[in-house]
Coordinates of N, CA and C and ligand atoms in Angstrom, one line a residue:
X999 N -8.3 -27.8 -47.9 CA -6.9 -28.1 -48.5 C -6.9 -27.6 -49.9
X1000 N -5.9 -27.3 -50.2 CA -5.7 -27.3 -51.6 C -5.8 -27.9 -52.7
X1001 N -6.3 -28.0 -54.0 CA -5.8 -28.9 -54.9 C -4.5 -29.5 -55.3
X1002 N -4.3 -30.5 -56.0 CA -3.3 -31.2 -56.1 C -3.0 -31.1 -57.9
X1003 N -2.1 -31.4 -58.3 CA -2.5 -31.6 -59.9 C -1.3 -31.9 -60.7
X1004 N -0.2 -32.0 -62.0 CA 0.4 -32.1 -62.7 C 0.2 -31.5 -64.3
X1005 N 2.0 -31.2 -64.2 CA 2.2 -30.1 -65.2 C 3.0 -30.8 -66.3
X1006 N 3.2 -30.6 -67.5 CA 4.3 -31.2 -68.2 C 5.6 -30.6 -68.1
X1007 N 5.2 -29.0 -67.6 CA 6.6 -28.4 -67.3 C 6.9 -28.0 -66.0
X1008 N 6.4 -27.9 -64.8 CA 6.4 -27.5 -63.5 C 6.5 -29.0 -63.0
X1009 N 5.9 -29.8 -63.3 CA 5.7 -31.6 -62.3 C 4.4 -31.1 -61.7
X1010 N 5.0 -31.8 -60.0 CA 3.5 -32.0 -59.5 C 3.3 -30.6 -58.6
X1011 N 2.3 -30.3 -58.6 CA 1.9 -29.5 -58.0 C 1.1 -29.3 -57.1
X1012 N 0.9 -28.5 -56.0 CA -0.5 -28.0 -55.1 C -0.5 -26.6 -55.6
X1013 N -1.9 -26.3 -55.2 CA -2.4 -24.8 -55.8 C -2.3 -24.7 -57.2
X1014 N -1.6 -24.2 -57.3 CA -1.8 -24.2 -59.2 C -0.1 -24.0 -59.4
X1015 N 0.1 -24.2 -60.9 CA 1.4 -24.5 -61.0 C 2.3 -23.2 -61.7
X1016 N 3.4 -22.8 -61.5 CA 3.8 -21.9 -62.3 C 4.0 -21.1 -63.4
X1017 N 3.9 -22.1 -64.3 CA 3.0 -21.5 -65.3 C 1.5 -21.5 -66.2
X1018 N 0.8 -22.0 -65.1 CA -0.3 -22.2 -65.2 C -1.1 -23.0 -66.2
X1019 N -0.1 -23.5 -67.0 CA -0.3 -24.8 -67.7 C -1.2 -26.1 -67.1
X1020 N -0.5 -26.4 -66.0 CA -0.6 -27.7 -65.4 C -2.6 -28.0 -65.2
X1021 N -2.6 -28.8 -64.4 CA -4.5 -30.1 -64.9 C -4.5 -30.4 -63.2
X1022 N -5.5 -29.7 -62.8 CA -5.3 -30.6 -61.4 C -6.3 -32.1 -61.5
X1023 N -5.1 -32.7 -60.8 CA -5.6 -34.0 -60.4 C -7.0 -34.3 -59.4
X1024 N -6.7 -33.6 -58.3 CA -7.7 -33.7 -57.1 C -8.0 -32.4 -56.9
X1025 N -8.9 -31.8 -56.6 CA -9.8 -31.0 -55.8 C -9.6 -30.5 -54.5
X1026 N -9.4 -29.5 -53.9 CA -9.2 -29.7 -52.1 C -9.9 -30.3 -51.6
X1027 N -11.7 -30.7 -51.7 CA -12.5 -30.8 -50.9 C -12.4 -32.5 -51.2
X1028 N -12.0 -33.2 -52.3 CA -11.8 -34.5 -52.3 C -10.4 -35.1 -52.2
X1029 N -9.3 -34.0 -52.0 CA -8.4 -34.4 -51.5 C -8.0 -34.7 -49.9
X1030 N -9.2 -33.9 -49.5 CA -9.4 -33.6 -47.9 C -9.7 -35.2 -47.4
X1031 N -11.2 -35.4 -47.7 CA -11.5 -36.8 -47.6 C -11.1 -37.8 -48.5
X1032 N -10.5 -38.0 -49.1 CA -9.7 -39.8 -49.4 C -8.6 -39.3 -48.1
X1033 N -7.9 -38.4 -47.8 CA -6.4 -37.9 -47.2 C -7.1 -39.1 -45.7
X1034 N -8.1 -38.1 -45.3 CA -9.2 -38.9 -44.1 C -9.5 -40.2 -44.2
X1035 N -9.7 -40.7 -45.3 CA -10.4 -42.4 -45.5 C -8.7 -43.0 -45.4
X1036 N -8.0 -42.2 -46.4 CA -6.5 -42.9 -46.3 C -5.9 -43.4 -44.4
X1037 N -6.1 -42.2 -43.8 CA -6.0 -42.2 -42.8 C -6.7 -43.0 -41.7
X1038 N -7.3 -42.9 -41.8 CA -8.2 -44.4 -41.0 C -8.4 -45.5 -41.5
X1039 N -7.9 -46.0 -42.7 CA -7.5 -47.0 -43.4 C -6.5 -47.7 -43.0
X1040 N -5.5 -47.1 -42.8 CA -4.1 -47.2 -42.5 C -3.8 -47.4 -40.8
X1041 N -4.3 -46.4 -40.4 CA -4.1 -46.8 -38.6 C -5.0 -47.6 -38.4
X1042 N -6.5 -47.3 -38.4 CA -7.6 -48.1 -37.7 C -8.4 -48.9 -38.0
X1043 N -8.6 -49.1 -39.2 CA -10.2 -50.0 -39.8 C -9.2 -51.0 -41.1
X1044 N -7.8 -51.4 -41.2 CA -7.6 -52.0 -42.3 C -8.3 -53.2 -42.5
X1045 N -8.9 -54.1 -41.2 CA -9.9 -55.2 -41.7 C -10.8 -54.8 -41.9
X1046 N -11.6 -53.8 -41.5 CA -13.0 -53.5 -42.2 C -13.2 -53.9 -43.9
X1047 N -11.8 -53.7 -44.3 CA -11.9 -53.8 -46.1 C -11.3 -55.1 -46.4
X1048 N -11.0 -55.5 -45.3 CA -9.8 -56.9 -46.0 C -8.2 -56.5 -46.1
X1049 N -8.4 -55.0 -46.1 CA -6.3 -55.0 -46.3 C -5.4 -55.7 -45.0
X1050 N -4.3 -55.6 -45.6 CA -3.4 -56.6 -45.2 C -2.6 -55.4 -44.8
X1051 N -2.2 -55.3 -43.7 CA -1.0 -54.6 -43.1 C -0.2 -54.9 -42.2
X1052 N 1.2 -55.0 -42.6 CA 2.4 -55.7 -41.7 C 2.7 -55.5 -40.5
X1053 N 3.4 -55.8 -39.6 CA 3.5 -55.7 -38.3 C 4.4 -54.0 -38.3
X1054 N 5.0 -53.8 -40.0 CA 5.7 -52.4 -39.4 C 4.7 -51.7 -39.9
X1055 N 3.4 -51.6 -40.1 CA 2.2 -50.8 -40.5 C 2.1 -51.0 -41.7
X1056 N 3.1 -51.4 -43.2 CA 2.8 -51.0 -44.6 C 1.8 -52.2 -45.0
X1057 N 1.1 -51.5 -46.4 CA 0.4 -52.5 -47.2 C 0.6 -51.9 -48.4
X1058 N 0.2 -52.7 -49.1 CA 0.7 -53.1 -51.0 C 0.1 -51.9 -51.3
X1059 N 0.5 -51.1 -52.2 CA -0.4 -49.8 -52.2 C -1.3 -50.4 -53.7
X1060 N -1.0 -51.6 -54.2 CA -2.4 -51.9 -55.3 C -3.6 -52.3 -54.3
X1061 N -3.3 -53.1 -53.2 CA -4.6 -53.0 -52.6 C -5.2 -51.9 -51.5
X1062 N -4.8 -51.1 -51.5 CA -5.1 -49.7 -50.8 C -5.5 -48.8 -52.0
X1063 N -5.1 -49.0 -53.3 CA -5.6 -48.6 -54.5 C -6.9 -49.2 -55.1
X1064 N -7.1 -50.2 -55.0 CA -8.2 -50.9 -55.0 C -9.0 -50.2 -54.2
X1065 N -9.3 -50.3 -52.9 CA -10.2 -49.9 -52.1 C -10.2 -48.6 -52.5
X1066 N -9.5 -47.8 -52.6 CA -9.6 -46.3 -52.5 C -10.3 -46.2 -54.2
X1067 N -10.2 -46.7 -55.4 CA -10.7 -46.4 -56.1 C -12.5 -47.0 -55.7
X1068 N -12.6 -48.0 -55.3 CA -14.2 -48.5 -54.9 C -14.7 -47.5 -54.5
X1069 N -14.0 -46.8 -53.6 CA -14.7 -45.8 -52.2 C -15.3 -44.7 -53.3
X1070 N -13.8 -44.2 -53.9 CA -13.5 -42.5 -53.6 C -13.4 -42.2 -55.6
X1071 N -13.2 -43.5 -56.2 CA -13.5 -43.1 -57.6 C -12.5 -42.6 -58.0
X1072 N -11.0 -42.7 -57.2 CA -9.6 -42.1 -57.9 C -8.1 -43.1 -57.3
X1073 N -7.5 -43.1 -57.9 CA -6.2 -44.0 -58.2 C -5.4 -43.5 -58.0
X1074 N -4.2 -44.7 -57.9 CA -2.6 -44.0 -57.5 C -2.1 -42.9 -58.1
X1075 N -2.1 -42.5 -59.0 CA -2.1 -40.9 -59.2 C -2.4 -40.0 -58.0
X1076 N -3.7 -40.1 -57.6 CA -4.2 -38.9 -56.4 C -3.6 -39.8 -55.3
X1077 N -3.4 -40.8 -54.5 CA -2.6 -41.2 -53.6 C -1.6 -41.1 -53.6
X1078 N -0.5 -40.8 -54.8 CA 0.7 -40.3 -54.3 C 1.1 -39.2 -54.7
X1079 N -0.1 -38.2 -54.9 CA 0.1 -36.8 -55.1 C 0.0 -36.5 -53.5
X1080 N -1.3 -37.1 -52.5 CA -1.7 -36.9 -51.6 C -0.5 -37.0 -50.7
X1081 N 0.2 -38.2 -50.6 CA 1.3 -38.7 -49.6 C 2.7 -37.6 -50.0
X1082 N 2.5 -37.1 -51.1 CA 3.6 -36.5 -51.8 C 3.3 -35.1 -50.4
X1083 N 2.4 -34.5 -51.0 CA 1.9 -33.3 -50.2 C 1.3 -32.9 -49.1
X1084 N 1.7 -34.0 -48.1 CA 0.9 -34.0 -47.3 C 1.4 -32.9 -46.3
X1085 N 0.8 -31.9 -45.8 CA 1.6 -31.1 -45.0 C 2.1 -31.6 -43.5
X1086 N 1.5 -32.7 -43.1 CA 2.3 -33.0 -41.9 C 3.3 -34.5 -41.8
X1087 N 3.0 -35.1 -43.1 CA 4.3 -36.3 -43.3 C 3.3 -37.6 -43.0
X1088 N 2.1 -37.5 -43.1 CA 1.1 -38.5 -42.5 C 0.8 -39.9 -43.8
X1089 N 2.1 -40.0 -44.7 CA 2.0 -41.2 -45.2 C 3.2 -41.2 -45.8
X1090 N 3.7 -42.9 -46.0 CA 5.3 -42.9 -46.7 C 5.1 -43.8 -47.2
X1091 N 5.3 -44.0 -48.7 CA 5.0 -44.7 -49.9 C 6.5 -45.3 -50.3
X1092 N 6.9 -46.3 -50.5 CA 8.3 -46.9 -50.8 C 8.0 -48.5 -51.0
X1093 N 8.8 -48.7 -52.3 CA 8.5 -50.1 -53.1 C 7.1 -50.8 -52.6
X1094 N 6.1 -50.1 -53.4 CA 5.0 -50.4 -54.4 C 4.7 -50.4 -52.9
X1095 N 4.5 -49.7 -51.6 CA 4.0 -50.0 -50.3 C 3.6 -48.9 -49.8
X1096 N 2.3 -48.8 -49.1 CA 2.0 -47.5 -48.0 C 1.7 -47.7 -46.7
X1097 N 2.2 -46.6 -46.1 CA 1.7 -46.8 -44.0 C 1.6 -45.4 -43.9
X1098 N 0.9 -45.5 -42.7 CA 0.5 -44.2 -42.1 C 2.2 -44.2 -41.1
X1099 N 2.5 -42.9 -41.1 CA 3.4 -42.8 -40.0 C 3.6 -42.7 -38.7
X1100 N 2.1 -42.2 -38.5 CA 2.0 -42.4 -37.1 C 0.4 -42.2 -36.9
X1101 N 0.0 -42.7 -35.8 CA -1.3 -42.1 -35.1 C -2.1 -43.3 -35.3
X1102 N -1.9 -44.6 -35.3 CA -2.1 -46.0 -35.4 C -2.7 -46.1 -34.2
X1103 N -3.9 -46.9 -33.9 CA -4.6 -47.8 -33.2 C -3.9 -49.1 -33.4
X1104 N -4.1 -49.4 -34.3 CA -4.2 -51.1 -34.6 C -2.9 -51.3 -34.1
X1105 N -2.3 -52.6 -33.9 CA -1.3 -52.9 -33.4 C 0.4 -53.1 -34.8
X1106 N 0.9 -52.4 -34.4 CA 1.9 -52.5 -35.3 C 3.2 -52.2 -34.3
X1107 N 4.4 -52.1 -35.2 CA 5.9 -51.7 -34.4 C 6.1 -50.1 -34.9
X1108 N 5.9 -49.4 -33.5 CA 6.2 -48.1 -34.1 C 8.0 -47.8 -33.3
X1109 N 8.5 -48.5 -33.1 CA 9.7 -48.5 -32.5 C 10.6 -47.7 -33.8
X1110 N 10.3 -47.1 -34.5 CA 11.5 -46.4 -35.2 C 11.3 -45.2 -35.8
X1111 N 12.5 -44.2 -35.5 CA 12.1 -43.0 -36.4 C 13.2 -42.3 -37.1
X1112 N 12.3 -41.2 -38.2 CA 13.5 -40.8 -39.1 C 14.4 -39.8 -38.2
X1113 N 15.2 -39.4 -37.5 CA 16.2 -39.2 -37.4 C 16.3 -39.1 -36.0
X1114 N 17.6 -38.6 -35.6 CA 17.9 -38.5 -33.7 C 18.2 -37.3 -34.0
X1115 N 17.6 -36.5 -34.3 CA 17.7 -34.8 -33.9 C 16.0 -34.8 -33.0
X1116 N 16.3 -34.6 -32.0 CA 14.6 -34.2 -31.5 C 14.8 -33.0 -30.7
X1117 N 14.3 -31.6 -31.0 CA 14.4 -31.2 -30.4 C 14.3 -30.7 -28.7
X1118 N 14.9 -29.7 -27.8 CA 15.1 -30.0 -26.7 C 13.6 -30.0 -25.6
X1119 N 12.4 -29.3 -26.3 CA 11.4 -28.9 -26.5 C 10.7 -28.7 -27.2
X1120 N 9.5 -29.8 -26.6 CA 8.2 -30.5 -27.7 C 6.9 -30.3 -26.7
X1121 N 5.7 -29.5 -28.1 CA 4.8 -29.2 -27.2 C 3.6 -30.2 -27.6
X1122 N 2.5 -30.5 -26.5 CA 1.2 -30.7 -27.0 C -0.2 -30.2 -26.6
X1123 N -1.1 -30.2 -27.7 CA -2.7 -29.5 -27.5 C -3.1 -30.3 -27.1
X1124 N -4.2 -29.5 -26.2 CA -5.2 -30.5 -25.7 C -6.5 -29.8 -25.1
X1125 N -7.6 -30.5 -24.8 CA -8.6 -29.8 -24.2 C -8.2 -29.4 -22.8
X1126 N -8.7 -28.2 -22.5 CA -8.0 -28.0 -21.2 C -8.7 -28.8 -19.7
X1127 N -10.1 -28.8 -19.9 CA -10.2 -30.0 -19.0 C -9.6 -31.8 -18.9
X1128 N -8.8 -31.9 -19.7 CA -7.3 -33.0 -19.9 C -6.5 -32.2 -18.9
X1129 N -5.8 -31.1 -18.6 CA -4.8 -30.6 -18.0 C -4.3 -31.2 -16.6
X1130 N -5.5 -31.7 -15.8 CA -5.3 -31.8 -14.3 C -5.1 -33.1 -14.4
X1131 N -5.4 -34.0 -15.2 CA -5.3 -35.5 -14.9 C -4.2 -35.7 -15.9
X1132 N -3.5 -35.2 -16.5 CA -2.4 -34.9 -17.6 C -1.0 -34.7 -16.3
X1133 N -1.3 -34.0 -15.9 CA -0.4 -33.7 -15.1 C -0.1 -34.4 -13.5
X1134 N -1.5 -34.9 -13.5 CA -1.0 -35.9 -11.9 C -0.4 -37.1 -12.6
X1135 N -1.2 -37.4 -13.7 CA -0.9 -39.0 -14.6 C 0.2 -39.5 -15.7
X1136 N 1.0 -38.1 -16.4 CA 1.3 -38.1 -17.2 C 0.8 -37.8 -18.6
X1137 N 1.5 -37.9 -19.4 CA 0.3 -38.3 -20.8 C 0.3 -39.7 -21.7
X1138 N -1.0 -40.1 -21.8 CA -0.9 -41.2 -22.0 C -1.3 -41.7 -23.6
X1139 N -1.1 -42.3 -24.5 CA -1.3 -42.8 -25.9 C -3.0 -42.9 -25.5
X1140 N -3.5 -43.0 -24.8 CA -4.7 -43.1 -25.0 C -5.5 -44.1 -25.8
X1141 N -6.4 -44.0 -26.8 CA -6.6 -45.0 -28.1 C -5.6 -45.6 -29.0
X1142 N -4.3 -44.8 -29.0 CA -3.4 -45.2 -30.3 C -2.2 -45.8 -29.3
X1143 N -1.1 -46.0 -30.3 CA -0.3 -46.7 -29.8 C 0.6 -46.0 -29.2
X1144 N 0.9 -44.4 -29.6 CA 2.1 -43.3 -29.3 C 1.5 -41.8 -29.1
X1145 N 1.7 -41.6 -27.6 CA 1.6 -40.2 -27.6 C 2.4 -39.2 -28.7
X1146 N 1.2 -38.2 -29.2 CA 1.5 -37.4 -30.6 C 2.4 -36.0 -29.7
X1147 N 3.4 -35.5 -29.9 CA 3.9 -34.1 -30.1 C 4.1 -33.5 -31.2
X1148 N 4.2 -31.9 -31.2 CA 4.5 -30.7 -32.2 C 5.5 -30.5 -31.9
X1149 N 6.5 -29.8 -32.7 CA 7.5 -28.6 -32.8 C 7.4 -27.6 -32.0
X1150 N 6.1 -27.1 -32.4 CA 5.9 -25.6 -32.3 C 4.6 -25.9 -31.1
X1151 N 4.1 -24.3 -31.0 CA 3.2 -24.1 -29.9 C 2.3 -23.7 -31.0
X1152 N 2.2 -23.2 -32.2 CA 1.2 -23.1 -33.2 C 0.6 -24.5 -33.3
X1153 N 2.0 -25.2 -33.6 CA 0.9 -26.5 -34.4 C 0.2 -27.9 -33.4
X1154 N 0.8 -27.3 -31.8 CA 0.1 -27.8 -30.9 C -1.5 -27.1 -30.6
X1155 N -1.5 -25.8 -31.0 CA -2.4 -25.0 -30.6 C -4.0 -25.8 -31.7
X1156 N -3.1 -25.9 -33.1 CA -3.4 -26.5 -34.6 C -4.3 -27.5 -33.5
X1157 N -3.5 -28.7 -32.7 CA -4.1 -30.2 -32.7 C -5.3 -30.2 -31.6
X1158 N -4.9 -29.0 -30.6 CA -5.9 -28.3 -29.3 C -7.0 -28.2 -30.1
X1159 N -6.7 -27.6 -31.2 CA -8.3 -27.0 -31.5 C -9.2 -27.7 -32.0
X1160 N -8.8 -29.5 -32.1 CA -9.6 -30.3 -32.6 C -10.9 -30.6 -31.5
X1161 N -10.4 -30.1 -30.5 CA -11.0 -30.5 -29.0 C -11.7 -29.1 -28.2
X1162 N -11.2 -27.9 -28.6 CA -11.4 -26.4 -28.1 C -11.0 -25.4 -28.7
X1163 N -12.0 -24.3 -28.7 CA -11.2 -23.0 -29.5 C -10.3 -22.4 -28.7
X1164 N -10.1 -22.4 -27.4 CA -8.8 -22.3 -26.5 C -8.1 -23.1 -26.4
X1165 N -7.5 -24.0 -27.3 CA -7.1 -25.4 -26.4 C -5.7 -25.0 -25.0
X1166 N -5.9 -25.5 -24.4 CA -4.2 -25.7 -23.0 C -2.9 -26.2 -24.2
X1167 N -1.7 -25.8 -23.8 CA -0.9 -26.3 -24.5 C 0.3 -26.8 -23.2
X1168 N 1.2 -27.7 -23.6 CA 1.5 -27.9 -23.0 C 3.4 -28.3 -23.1
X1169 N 4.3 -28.0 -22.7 CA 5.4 -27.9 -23.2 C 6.3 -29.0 -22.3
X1170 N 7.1 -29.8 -23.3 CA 7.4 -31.4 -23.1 C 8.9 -31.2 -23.1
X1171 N 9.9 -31.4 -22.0 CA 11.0 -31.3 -21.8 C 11.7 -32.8 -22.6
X1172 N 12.1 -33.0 -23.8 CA 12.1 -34.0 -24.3 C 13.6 -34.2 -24.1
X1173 N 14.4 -33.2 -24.2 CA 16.0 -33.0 -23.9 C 16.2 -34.4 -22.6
X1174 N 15.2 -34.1 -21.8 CA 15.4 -34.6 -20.1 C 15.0 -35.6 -20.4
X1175 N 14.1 -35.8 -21.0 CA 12.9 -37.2 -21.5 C 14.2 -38.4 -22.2
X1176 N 15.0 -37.9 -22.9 CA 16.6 -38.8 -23.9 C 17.1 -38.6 -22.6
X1177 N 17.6 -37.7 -22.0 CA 18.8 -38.0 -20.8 C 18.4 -39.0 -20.2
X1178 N 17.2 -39.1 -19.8 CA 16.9 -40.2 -18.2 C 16.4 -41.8 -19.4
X1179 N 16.7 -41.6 -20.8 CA 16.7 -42.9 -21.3 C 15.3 -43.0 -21.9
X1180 N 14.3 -42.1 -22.1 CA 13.1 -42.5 -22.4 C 13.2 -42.2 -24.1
X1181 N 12.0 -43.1 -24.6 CA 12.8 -42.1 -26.1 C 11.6 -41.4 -27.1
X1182 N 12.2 -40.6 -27.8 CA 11.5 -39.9 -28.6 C 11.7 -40.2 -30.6
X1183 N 10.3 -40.4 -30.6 CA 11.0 -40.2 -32.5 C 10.2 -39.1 -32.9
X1184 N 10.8 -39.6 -34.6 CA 10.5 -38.0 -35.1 C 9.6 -39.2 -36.7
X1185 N 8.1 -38.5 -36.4 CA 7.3 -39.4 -38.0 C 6.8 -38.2 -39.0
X1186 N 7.7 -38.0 -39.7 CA 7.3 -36.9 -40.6 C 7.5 -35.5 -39.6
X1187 N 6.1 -34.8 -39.8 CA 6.6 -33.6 -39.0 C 5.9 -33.6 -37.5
X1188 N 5.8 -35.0 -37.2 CA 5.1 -35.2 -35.8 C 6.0 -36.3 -35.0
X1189 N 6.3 -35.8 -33.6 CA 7.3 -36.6 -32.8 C 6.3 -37.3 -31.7
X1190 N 6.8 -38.4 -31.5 CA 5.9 -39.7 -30.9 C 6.8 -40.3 -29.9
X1191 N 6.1 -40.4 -28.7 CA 6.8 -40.8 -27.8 C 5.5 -42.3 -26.7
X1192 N 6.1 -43.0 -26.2 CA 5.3 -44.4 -25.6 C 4.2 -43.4 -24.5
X1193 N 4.9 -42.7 -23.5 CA 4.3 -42.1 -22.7 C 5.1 -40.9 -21.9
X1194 N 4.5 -40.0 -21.4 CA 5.3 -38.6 -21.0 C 5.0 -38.2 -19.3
X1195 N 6.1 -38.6 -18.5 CA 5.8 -38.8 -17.0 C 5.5 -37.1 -16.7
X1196 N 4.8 -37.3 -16.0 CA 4.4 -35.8 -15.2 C 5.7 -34.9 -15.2
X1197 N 6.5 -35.8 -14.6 CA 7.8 -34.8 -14.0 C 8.3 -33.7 -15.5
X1198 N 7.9 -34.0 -16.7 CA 8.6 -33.6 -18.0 C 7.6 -32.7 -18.5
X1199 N 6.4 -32.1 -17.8 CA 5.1 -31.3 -18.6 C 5.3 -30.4 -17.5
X1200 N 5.1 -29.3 -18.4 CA 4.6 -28.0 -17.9 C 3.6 -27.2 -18.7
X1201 N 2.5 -27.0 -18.2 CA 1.9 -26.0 -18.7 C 2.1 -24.7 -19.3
X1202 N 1.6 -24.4 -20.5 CA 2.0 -22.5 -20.7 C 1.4 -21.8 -21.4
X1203 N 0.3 -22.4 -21.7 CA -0.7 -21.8 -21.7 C -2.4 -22.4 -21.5
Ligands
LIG683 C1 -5.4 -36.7 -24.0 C2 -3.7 -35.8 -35.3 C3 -6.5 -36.9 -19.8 C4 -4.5 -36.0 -25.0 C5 -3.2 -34.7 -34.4 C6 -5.4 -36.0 -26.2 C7 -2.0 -35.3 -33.8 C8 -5.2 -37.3 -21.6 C9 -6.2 -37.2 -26.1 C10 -2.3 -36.8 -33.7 C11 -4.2 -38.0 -20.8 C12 -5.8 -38.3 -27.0 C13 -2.7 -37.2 -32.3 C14 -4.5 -38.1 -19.4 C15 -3.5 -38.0 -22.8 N1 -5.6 -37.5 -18.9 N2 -6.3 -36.8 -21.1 N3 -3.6 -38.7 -18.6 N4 -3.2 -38.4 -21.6 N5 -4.7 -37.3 -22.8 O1 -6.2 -38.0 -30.8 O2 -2.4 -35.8 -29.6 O3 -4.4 -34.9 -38.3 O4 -5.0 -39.8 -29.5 O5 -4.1 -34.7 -24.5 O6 -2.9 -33.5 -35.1 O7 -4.9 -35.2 -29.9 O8 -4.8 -37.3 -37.5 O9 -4.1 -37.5 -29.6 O10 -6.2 -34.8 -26.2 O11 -0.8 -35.1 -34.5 O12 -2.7 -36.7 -38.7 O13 -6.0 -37.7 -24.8 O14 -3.5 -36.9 -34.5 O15 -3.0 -35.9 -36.5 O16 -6.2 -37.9 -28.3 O17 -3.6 -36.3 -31.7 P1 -5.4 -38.4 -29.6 P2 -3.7 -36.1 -30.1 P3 -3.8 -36.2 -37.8

């Protein structure tokens, strides 16, 4: 990942800043991992530390700042540079509060999303030995609380490859998915749905 940093004349920045004045804050390689600790902080381990997180996922971001300074040796500065920049929307910070937006284990209410535009087609990656039981069974949230989709076939290809250097991709008739009442949101730049019946997947690559 990139660095992160602040300018007195550009603001905040990633990479470096336009007039090349600006101080980076974080590092890529330690922006990478707190982004990671943030992240499994927030969906899956918040008792491991003692945080407190509400039934709609948020916690106080002084005590998510706490912990993250014990861990990681850096403060709300680099957390809301991180949430600021995150390239796929994977945290939202609002009165003195943070949550992960999606990709939660632990039990929380993911019943809401930022807007009702979802597009009519939504794709997902996967290992391709998933394909055959994906498709007699659906797709299912598995570990977390909400089956994850992409936009694109790139950024499904992106989540495949956590699993394979070929991953299968798979293309989700979401248009049909709203018609027959089922629903889709939209968390940052990743769209989340309960579960995706067979009848709405098609393979395509
Ligand atoms: C598979 C990351 C067999 C499913 C990513 C997936 C994403 C089935 C795995 C977000 C199945 C679950 C979520 C069935 C589902 N039979 N396999 N019936 N139903 N599966 O990690 O979508 O970087 O929970 O295909 O980029 O891989 O962390 O879901 O392979 O956006 O922000 O079961 O997490 O985002 O795996 O990833 P996951 P995912 P972050």
């Amino acid at each position: 990942m990139k660095p992160l940093g602040f300018c007195e004349r550009c603001g905040k920045f990633e990479g470096s800043c336009k007039c090349g004045r600006g101080r980076i804050v974080i590092n890529g390689k330690k922006r990478e991992l707190v982004s990671k600790f943030l992240s499994g902080l927030l969906r899956h381990f918040p008792h491991s530390f003692g945080l407190k997180v509400d039934e709609e996922g948020w916690a106080r971001l002084e005590d998510v700042e706490r912990i993250v300074r014990e861990r990681h040796g850096v403060g709300r500065r680099e957390i809301e540079l991180i949430a600021e920049f995150d390239p796929k929307g994977r945290f939202e910070i609002r009165d003195g509060r943070i949550r992960a937006r999606y990709g939660h284990s632990i039990k929380v209410e993911v019943d809401w999303s930022e807007g009702s535009d979802i597009p009519s087609v939504l794709y997902h990656g996967t290992h391709p030995k998933n394909v055959e039981s994906i498709l007699k069974e659906g797709l299912r949230p598995m570990r977390r609380r909400e089956v994850h989709l992409s936009e694109t076939i790139g950024d499904a290809i992106e989540v495949g490859r956590r699993y394979h250097p070929n991953p299968a991709v798979l293309a989700i008739d979401a248009e049909k998915m709203l018609k027959d009442g089922l629903k889709v949101r939209k968390k940052g730049k990743v769209y989340t749905t309960d579960y995706v019946p067979p009848e709405y997947i098609k393979r395509i690559i």
